[in-house]
């Protein structure tokens, strides 16, 4: 039970500002820090209890089971990681869930929770302050009348109802099964809390019963309400007198934890300060579950905020336990987890080192091939555009009239005739290969036809090629041709800027080549530490 193994998972988002800008195009986000709602201040209390000797032994047994599952020594139908995870959660809550015959030891978190409930109950007696207890595991299995009979022998609320309930549950054992709900309730009653002040949300199985129960909690008639996240989460409006909320177990999802807290941190609560108590049994799955969910919630909170999000954010995204993590937790040896973390860090450093080496190779390759080729190419563009601008200057437009256009050997000096002749010539071109048709202002003209888009493209060829998409308007085509030639100075400036950028990138690449990685000093220390 002392093995370990690192697992690869989704871990980090980058470019969160861009992600949130994209998300906000389809979502309107308003968070609590923007709304400034009159909610009470929340004081958080983490109550960590030591595991009993039996729990420690059971944790080791879980580790052995995990080893067998991982090695394939046991069939998945007999045992698997989901079963081990489920048993681990139950064990972290109370060992009697695994076996009701095990002793009820005073140091368990269930007993600590009972003590805290009683303390808040006594302190809030005058104002009839109320409390919520959340527990998703070991939910009640008995009926209200059976609990009433157990609490007050001989005083059934209704023998007829009890008979009906017994008839419905024909297969139910005569011995009441152990549940944490029943255990907490009975201990509260034994300590002096009236039974009618304790309720389970599971008993309110209709909307009418729920409304009646919630009204009793709001008025202080019911002082302690127990329930699961699913049944007592969203839609439970009983905040009026709530002073404390107890999380006996940890839900799988951060949103469930948020829903729980939202029952007490809510508008309409008469208390200015409220308490959220979270219970964890050390050395069990509890510690892992709480750490995971809280880290995930912190990650979510960094994104779902009114403030500018950070550039990157890590996510501990694993609600199903892997073999390695179960082994590390069950072993109870912090050195196992530390070793696993170090191995993960070494793996990260290896990846960073390989990435750095790859970048160095790409930089060297760019300096050897890419930049020389691209720089020479852009120099050729500059020379070509400058030469074409000289051709254009040698064939200026006249102050008045039309400079003339040669089409199919005919010199056309009238705009209307030139435009019409250009359209007629286009009709003769059937393929995508350019067909030379004449010249204009010192440039050779060719036309090609795109059969897919049904368009004609005219190219003016000097040292460089200048393209014009032709339309059906004769005069408009001549204007388009002139506009393409007029853009030559703009094209030259753009190419010169690109050439300057290439020189700058080349200089930056030269400066980066041979530089060691920023984390290179950590490599030997982590590797041999």
Short mmCIF file of C-alpha atoms in Angstrom, two decimals, residues 5-7 338-350:
data_model
loop_
_atom_site.label_atom_id
_atom_site.label_comp_id
_atom_site.label_asym_id
_atom_site.label_seq_id
_atom_site.Cartn_x
_atom_site.Cartn_y
_atom_site.Cartn_z
CA UNK A 5 2.05 6.44 -10.15
CA UNK A 6 1.59 9.80 -11.89
CA UNK A 7 -1.35 10.27 -14.24
CA UNK A 338 5.78 14.25 -2.09
CA UNK A 339 7.64 11.71 -4.25
CA UNK A 340 4.77 11.60 -6.71
CA UNK A 341 4.73 15.41 -6.89
CA UNK A 342 8.48 15.44 -7.48
CA UNK A 343 8.15 12.88 -10.27
CA UNK A 344 5.45 15.00 -11.86
CA UNK A 345 7.68 18.07 -11.56
CA UNK A 346 10.57 16.16 -13.16
CA UNK A 347 8.25 15.11 -15.99
CA UNK A 348 7.26 18.73 -16.50
CA UNK A 349 10.91 19.77 -16.55
CA UNK A 350 11.66 17.05 -19.11
#
